Short mmCIF file of C-alpha atoms in Angstrom, two decimals:
data_model
loop_
_atom_site.label_atom_id
_atom_site.label_comp_id
_atom_site.label_asym_id
_atom_site.label_seq_id
_atom_site.Cartn_x
_atom_site.Cartn_y
_atom_site.Cartn_z
CA UNK A 1 20.25 -22.46 11.65
CA UNK A 2 17.59 -19.55 12.04
CA UNK A 3 18.15 -16.08 13.17
CA UNK A 4 16.42 -15.56 16.49
CA UNK A 5 12.89 -14.83 16.79
CA UNK A 6 13.39 -10.85 17.08
CA UNK A 7 11.56 -10.23 20.41
CA UNK A 8 14.16 -11.72 22.00
CA UNK A 9 16.82 -10.26 19.89
CA UNK A 10 15.28 -6.63 20.52
CA UNK A 11 15.23 -7.68 24.12
CA UNK A 12 19.33 -9.06 24.42
CA UNK A 13 20.08 -5.63 22.62
CA UNK A 14 18.33 -3.55 25.33
CA UNK A 15 20.64 -5.50 28.20
CA UNK A 16 23.50 -5.72 26.42
CA UNK A 17 22.67 -1.49 26.21
CA UNK A 18 22.39 -1.05 29.08
CA UNK A 19 25.18 -2.74 30.23
CA UNK A 20 27.84 -0.83 28.08
CA UNK A 21 26.32 2.50 28.97
CA UNK A 22 27.37 2.38 32.40
CA UNK A 23 30.45 0.80 31.35
CA UNK A 24 31.64 4.07 28.89
CA UNK A 25 29.79 6.46 31.38
CA UNK A 26 30.74 9.48 29.36
CA UNK A 27 32.50 7.52 26.46
CA UNK A 28 32.13 10.03 22.97
CA UNK A 29 28.50 9.95 21.94
CA UNK A 30 28.61 8.51 17.78
CA UNK A 31 28.12 11.73 15.46
CA UNK A 32 24.55 12.81 15.03
CA UNK A 33 25.06 11.88 11.69
CA UNK A 34 24.49 8.57 12.04
CA UNK A 35 20.49 9.33 12.91
CA UNK A 36 20.04 9.93 9.56
CA UNK A 37 21.56 6.51 7.81
CA UNK A 38 18.79 4.76 5.67
CA UNK A 39 16.91 2.21 7.69
CA UNK A 40 18.32 -1.07 7.79
CA UNK A 41 21.61 -0.46 5.70
CA UNK A 42 24.07 -1.42 8.18
CA UNK A 43 25.55 -4.52 7.98
CA UNK A 44 22.97 -6.32 6.94
CA UNK A 45 22.68 -9.55 4.73
CA UNK A 46 19.70 -10.55 3.18
CA UNK A 47 20.74 -14.30 2.98
CA UNK A 48 17.91 -15.86 1.12
CA UNK A 49 15.18 -17.59 3.80
CA UNK A 50 16.94 -16.98 6.78
CA UNK A 51 16.01 -13.68 7.06
CA UNK A 52 15.58 -11.79 10.19
CA UNK A 53 11.37 -11.99 10.70
CA UNK A 54 8.97 -12.15 13.26
CA UNK A 55 9.06 -15.83 13.36
CA UNK A 56 11.63 -17.33 12.22
CA UNK A 57 12.00 -19.72 8.93
CA UNK A 58 8.28 -17.57 8.31
CA UNK A 59 7.69 -14.54 6.28
CA UNK A 60 4.82 -12.56 8.16
CA UNK A 61 2.39 -11.02 4.96
CA UNK A 62 0.08 -8.56 6.21
CA UNK A 63 -3.48 -6.97 4.35
CA UNK A 64 -6.56 -5.46 5.41
CA UNK A 65 -10.10 -6.96 5.67
CA UNK A 66 -12.01 -7.42 3.55
CA UNK A 67 -9.18 -7.70 0.44
CA UNK A 68 -10.98 -6.08 -2.34
CA UNK A 69 -10.26 -6.97 -6.31
CA UNK A 70 -8.32 -6.86 -8.41
CA UNK A 71 -5.75 -6.88 -5.87
CA UNK A 72 -6.98 -9.68 -4.44
CA UNK A 73 -9.05 -12.47 -5.52
CA UNK A 74 -11.84 -13.85 -3.41
CA UNK A 75 -10.84 -11.94 -0.49
CA UNK A 76 -8.70 -14.89 0.33
CA UNK A 77 -4.43 -13.38 -0.22
CA UNK A 78 -3.22 -16.83 0.95
CA UNK A 79 -4.61 -18.05 -2.87
CA UNK A 80 -1.77 -16.23 -5.37
CA UNK A 81 -4.36 -14.50 -7.03
CA UNK A 82 -4.78 -10.69 -7.38
CA UNK A 83 -2.15 -8.50 -8.35
CA UNK A 84 -1.01 -7.91 -5.04
CA UNK A 85 -1.02 -11.37 -3.77
CA UNK A 86 0.75 -12.31 -6.54
CA UNK A 87 3.34 -9.12 -5.88
CA UNK A 88 3.32 -10.50 -2.44
CA UNK A 89 4.92 -14.51 -2.91
CA UNK A 90 7.16 -13.11 -5.45
CA UNK A 91 9.12 -11.24 -3.60
CA UNK A 92 8.59 -13.94 -0.94
CA UNK A 93 10.23 -16.00 -3.44
CA UNK A 94 13.08 -14.02 -4.24
CA UNK A 95 13.70 -13.92 0.03
CA UNK A 96 14.10 -17.28 -0.13
CA UNK A 97 11.11 -18.24 0.96
CA UNK A 98 8.22 -20.07 -0.77
CA UNK A 99 4.13 -20.29 -0.33
CA UNK A 100 3.93 -23.07 2.44
CA UNK A 101 6.32 -20.38 4.35
CA UNK A 102 4.29 -17.07 4.18
CA UNK A 103 1.94 -17.00 7.07
CA UNK A 104 -0.72 -13.60 6.54
CA UNK A 105 -2.14 -11.71 9.10
CA UNK A 106 -4.97 -9.36 8.99
CA UNK A 107 -4.33 -5.35 10.12
CA UNK A 108 -6.18 -2.02 9.12
CA UNK A 109 -5.34 -0.11 6.67
CA UNK A 110 -4.37 2.93 8.79
CA UNK A 111 -3.03 0.57 11.34
CA UNK A 112 -0.69 -0.36 8.40
CA UNK A 113 1.65 2.54 9.01
CA UNK A 114 0.59 3.94 11.97
CA UNK A 115 3.62 4.59 14.19
CA UNK A 116 4.37 1.47 16.46
CA UNK A 117 6.04 -1.52 16.57
CA UNK A 118 4.85 -4.33 13.66
CA UNK A 119 3.39 -8.08 13.79
CA UNK A 120 4.33 -8.47 10.49
CA UNK A 121 7.57 -8.22 8.50
CA UNK A 122 5.61 -6.73 5.97
CA UNK A 123 2.44 -5.07 5.14
CA UNK A 124 0.70 -4.94 0.81
CA UNK A 125 -2.36 -2.98 1.05
CA UNK A 126 -2.56 -0.27 -2.08
CA UNK A 127 -0.35 1.93 0.71
CA UNK A 128 1.56 5.16 -1.49
CA UNK A 129 4.87 6.53 -0.54
CA UNK A 130 4.87 9.65 1.29
CA UNK A 131 7.02 11.66 2.78
CA UNK A 132 4.66 12.33 5.56
CA UNK A 133 4.03 8.11 6.08
CA UNK A 134 8.00 7.48 6.37
CA UNK A 135 8.28 8.99 9.73
CA UNK A 136 6.16 6.47 10.94
CA UNK A 137 7.62 3.38 8.64
CA UNK A 138 9.61 2.32 6.11
CA UNK A 139 9.10 1.25 2.36
CA UNK A 140 9.72 -0.73 0.29
CA UNK A 141 10.85 1.18 -3.58
CA UNK A 142 7.23 0.92 -5.27
CA UNK A 143 5.58 -1.58 -7.00
CA UNK A 144 3.31 0.13 -9.06
CA UNK A 145 2.64 3.81 -10.66
CA UNK A 146 -0.99 3.98 -9.59
CA UNK A 147 -3.35 7.22 -10.23
CA UNK A 148 -7.02 8.55 -8.45
CA UNK A 149 -9.88 8.08 -10.22
CA UNK A 150 -12.94 9.71 -9.85
CA UNK A 151 -16.73 6.75 -10.29
CA UNK A 152 -20.04 8.65 -9.63
CA UNK A 153 -23.00 7.33 -11.56
CA UNK A 154 -24.40 6.97 -14.87
CA UNK A 155 -27.26 9.40 -14.37
CA UNK A 156 -25.76 11.44 -11.92
CA UNK A 157 -24.38 15.63 -12.20
CA UNK A 158 -20.87 14.65 -11.61
CA UNK A 159 -20.87 11.83 -14.43
CA UNK A 160 -20.54 14.58 -16.47
CA UNK A 161 -18.00 16.33 -15.13
CA UNK A 162 -15.32 17.38 -17.97
CA UNK A 163 -11.83 18.70 -15.41
CA UNK A 164 -11.44 19.76 -11.61
CA UNK A 165 -13.30 22.50 -11.69
CA UNK A 166 -16.73 20.77 -12.25
CA UNK A 167 -15.33 18.19 -8.94
CA UNK A 168 -15.72 21.19 -7.08
CA UNK A 169 -19.52 22.33 -6.02
CA UNK A 170 -20.06 18.71 -5.26
CA UNK A 171 -20.15 15.89 -2.62
CA UNK A 172 -17.19 13.70 -3.00
CA UNK A 173 -16.15 10.95 -0.98
CA UNK A 174 -12.92 8.64 -0.48
CA UNK A 175 -11.50 6.25 2.35
CA UNK A 176 -9.52 7.71 5.24
CA UNK A 177 -6.32 8.02 5.76
CA UNK A 178 -5.54 7.60 1.78
CA UNK A 179 -4.10 9.09 -1.16
CA UNK A 180 -7.77 9.57 -2.68
CA UNK A 181 -8.85 11.46 -0.07
CA UNK A 182 -5.76 13.72 -0.01
CA UNK A 183 -6.46 14.63 -3.84
CA UNK A 184 -9.89 15.79 -2.73
CA UNK A 185 -8.82 17.81 -0.08
CA UNK A 186 -5.52 19.66 -2.05
CA UNK A 187 -6.30 19.34 -6.21
CA UNK A 188 -10.58 19.69 -5.90
CA UNK A 189 -10.56 21.83 -2.75
CA UNK A 190 -14.24 21.23 -2.68
CA UNK A 191 -17.05 23.68 -0.97
CA UNK A 192 -18.57 20.77 0.43
CA UNK A 193 -16.60 18.98 3.08
CA UNK A 194 -15.49 15.55 1.45
CA UNK A 195 -17.06 12.47 3.21
CA UNK A 196 -14.78 10.26 4.53
CA UNK A 197 -15.22 6.00 4.70
CA UNK A 198 -13.14 3.66 7.12
CA UNK A 199 -13.70 1.46 4.13
CA UNK A 200 -13.92 1.72 0.49
CA UNK A 201 -16.43 -0.37 0.90
CA UNK A 202 -18.76 2.31 2.71
CA UNK A 203 -18.07 4.64 0.43
CA UNK A 204 -19.39 2.81 -2.18
CA UNK A 205 -22.60 2.07 -0.13
CA UNK A 206 -22.89 6.23 0.30
CA UNK A 207 -22.45 6.36 -3.47
CA UNK A 208 -25.76 4.01 -4.39
CA UNK A 209 -27.51 5.44 -1.77
CA UNK A 210 -26.84 9.34 -3.49
CA UNK A 211 -24.99 10.02 -0.04
CA UNK A 212 -22.68 11.28 -2.11
CA UNK A 213 -21.85 12.19 -6.01
CA UNK A 214 -18.55 10.59 -7.01
CA UNK A 215 -16.30 8.76 -4.51
CA UNK A 216 -12.30 8.57 -5.53
CA UNK A 217 -10.26 5.61 -5.75
CA UNK A 218 -6.83 4.10 -7.54
CA UNK A 219 -7.48 3.37 -11.09
CA UNK A 220 -7.70 -0.03 -10.86
CA UNK A 221 -9.85 0.07 -8.03
CA UNK A 222 -12.31 1.99 -9.87
CA UNK A 223 -12.65 -0.21 -12.86
CA UNK A 224 -13.66 -3.54 -11.12
CA UNK A 225 -16.21 -1.32 -9.24
CA UNK A 226 -17.75 0.00 -12.60
CA UNK A 227 -17.55 -3.22 -13.64
CA UNK A 228 -18.58 -5.45 -11.52
CA UNK A 229 -19.87 -3.65 -8.41
CA UNK A 230 -21.63 -0.79 -8.71
CA UNK A 231 -22.29 -1.50 -12.59
CA UNK A 232 -24.80 1.92 -12.41
CA UNK A 233 -21.59 4.06 -12.10
CA UNK A 234 -19.41 4.76 -14.70
CA UNK A 235 -15.68 6.76 -14.72
CA UNK A 236 -15.82 10.18 -14.48
CA UNK A 237 -11.92 10.48 -14.81
CA UNK A 238 -8.55 10.38 -13.36
CA UNK A 239 -6.60 12.56 -11.76
CA UNK A 240 -3.39 13.74 -13.26
CA UNK A 241 -0.03 12.72 -10.94
CA UNK A 242 0.98 15.82 -8.54
CA UNK A 243 5.10 16.37 -8.42
CA UNK A 244 7.17 15.66 -10.89
CA UNK A 245 7.19 11.58 -10.03
CA UNK A 246 4.39 9.22 -9.94
CA UNK A 247 2.48 7.59 -6.80
CA UNK A 248 3.08 4.48 -6.49
CA UNK A 249 2.07 2.03 -4.54
CA UNK A 250 5.51 0.35 -1.57
CA UNK A 251 5.53 -2.11 0.97
CA UNK A 252 5.12 -1.12 4.15
CA UNK A 253 7.76 -2.34 7.06
CA UNK A 254 8.39 -1.17 10.91
CA UNK A 255 10.58 1.46 10.76
CA UNK A 256 14.26 0.75 10.89
CA UNK A 257 13.35 -2.90 9.72
CA UNK A 258 16.49 -4.62 8.94
CA UNK A 259 14.45 -6.53 6.17
CA UNK A 260 13.74 -3.05 4.53
CA UNK A 261 16.86 -3.37 1.66
CA UNK A 262 16.03 -6.65 1.10
CA UNK A 263 12.59 -6.35 0.06
CA UNK A 264 13.48 -2.92 -2.14
CA UNK A 265 16.20 -5.72 -3.92
CA UNK A 266 13.31 -8.32 -4.50
CA UNK A 267 11.53 -5.67 -5.28
CA UNK A 268 13.85 -3.74 -7.84
CA UNK A 269 14.65 -6.94 -9.27
CA UNK A 270 10.69 -8.14 -9.81
CA UNK A 271 10.93 -4.79 -12.14
CA UNK A 272 13.98 -5.59 -13.99
CA UNK A 273 12.91 -8.89 -15.39
CA UNK A 274 9.68 -7.18 -15.82
CA UNK A 275 7.31 -9.96 -13.38
CA UNK A 276 5.58 -6.87 -12.43
CA UNK A 277 5.45 -6.05 -15.31
CA UNK A 278 3.95 -9.10 -16.11
CA UNK A 279 1.26 -10.02 -13.15
CA UNK A 280 0.16 -6.44 -13.72
CA UNK A 281 -1.08 -7.00 -17.43
CA UNK A 282 -2.30 -10.27 -15.52
CA UNK A 283 -4.31 -8.67 -13.00
CA UNK A 284 -4.85 -4.92 -13.73
CA UNK A 285 -5.23 -5.38 -17.87
CA UNK A 286 -8.66 -3.56 -17.39
CA UNK A 287 -7.17 0.00 -15.82
CA UNK A 288 -6.78 1.03 -19.09
CA UNK A 289 -6.90 4.89 -19.97
CA UNK A 290 -10.03 7.31 -18.47
CA UNK A 291 -10.28 10.11 -19.27
CA UNK A 292 -7.82 12.97 -17.33
CA UNK A 293 -9.28 15.73 -15.46
CA UNK A 294 -7.22 18.88 -15.92
#
């Protein structure tokens, strides 16, 4: 028997808590340290195909619309093609859900990691793991190590940049809420206010129309854009990772989700058995080395 849907379980939990509070009155409160326990760590089981999901017997996976290549193919997340679509189905299989049990949902990029209860089991949309975002949501372990890259038109002044200092006086742009925009603000620290766009499509249009000198995206996306979408553009270079650990994309889950340890276990297993490396080679093989901007 599958567990009851999440909404029903929450309603029962709230009612039970209220009754216990009335009965116990001034009973001793739990140790404050209990609040610091890892999300979903207590008493959780990861029985295959029988997890506490949004819909019993189904796994609801979210991503943005449109779904860009090379992460998805033909703007169809459900086709299993593209790196993130393939990763999502590999995680689902590890959790005990075949392809027919996976339901896709459209969720805007910024909304995926904003505070508030989620309507998906996990979101996969090139969301970088960060301490700030962890305040509002849970993350799985990382499924992809990523670097940010700068794209400019081949005949533009940004194309000649050899280092970060060469970018400071330029007009730069990136999608709002992304690590790409953070790199502009925190690493380049340009003298002009960077342009923030709701979608990468808008950033690409601004580049083509000369509204910005360069845009920043993750490296695989940069290779796809310059090869297939803005062919008169070039990859100027990539940024060095900031800090001691690489930037990683992680699956996004509701804060305190009971699924978090199960999904993390699945991602870890896919990394250990070589599946993530194989999928990366299959779908992101064009994302080879680019000059490092120092």
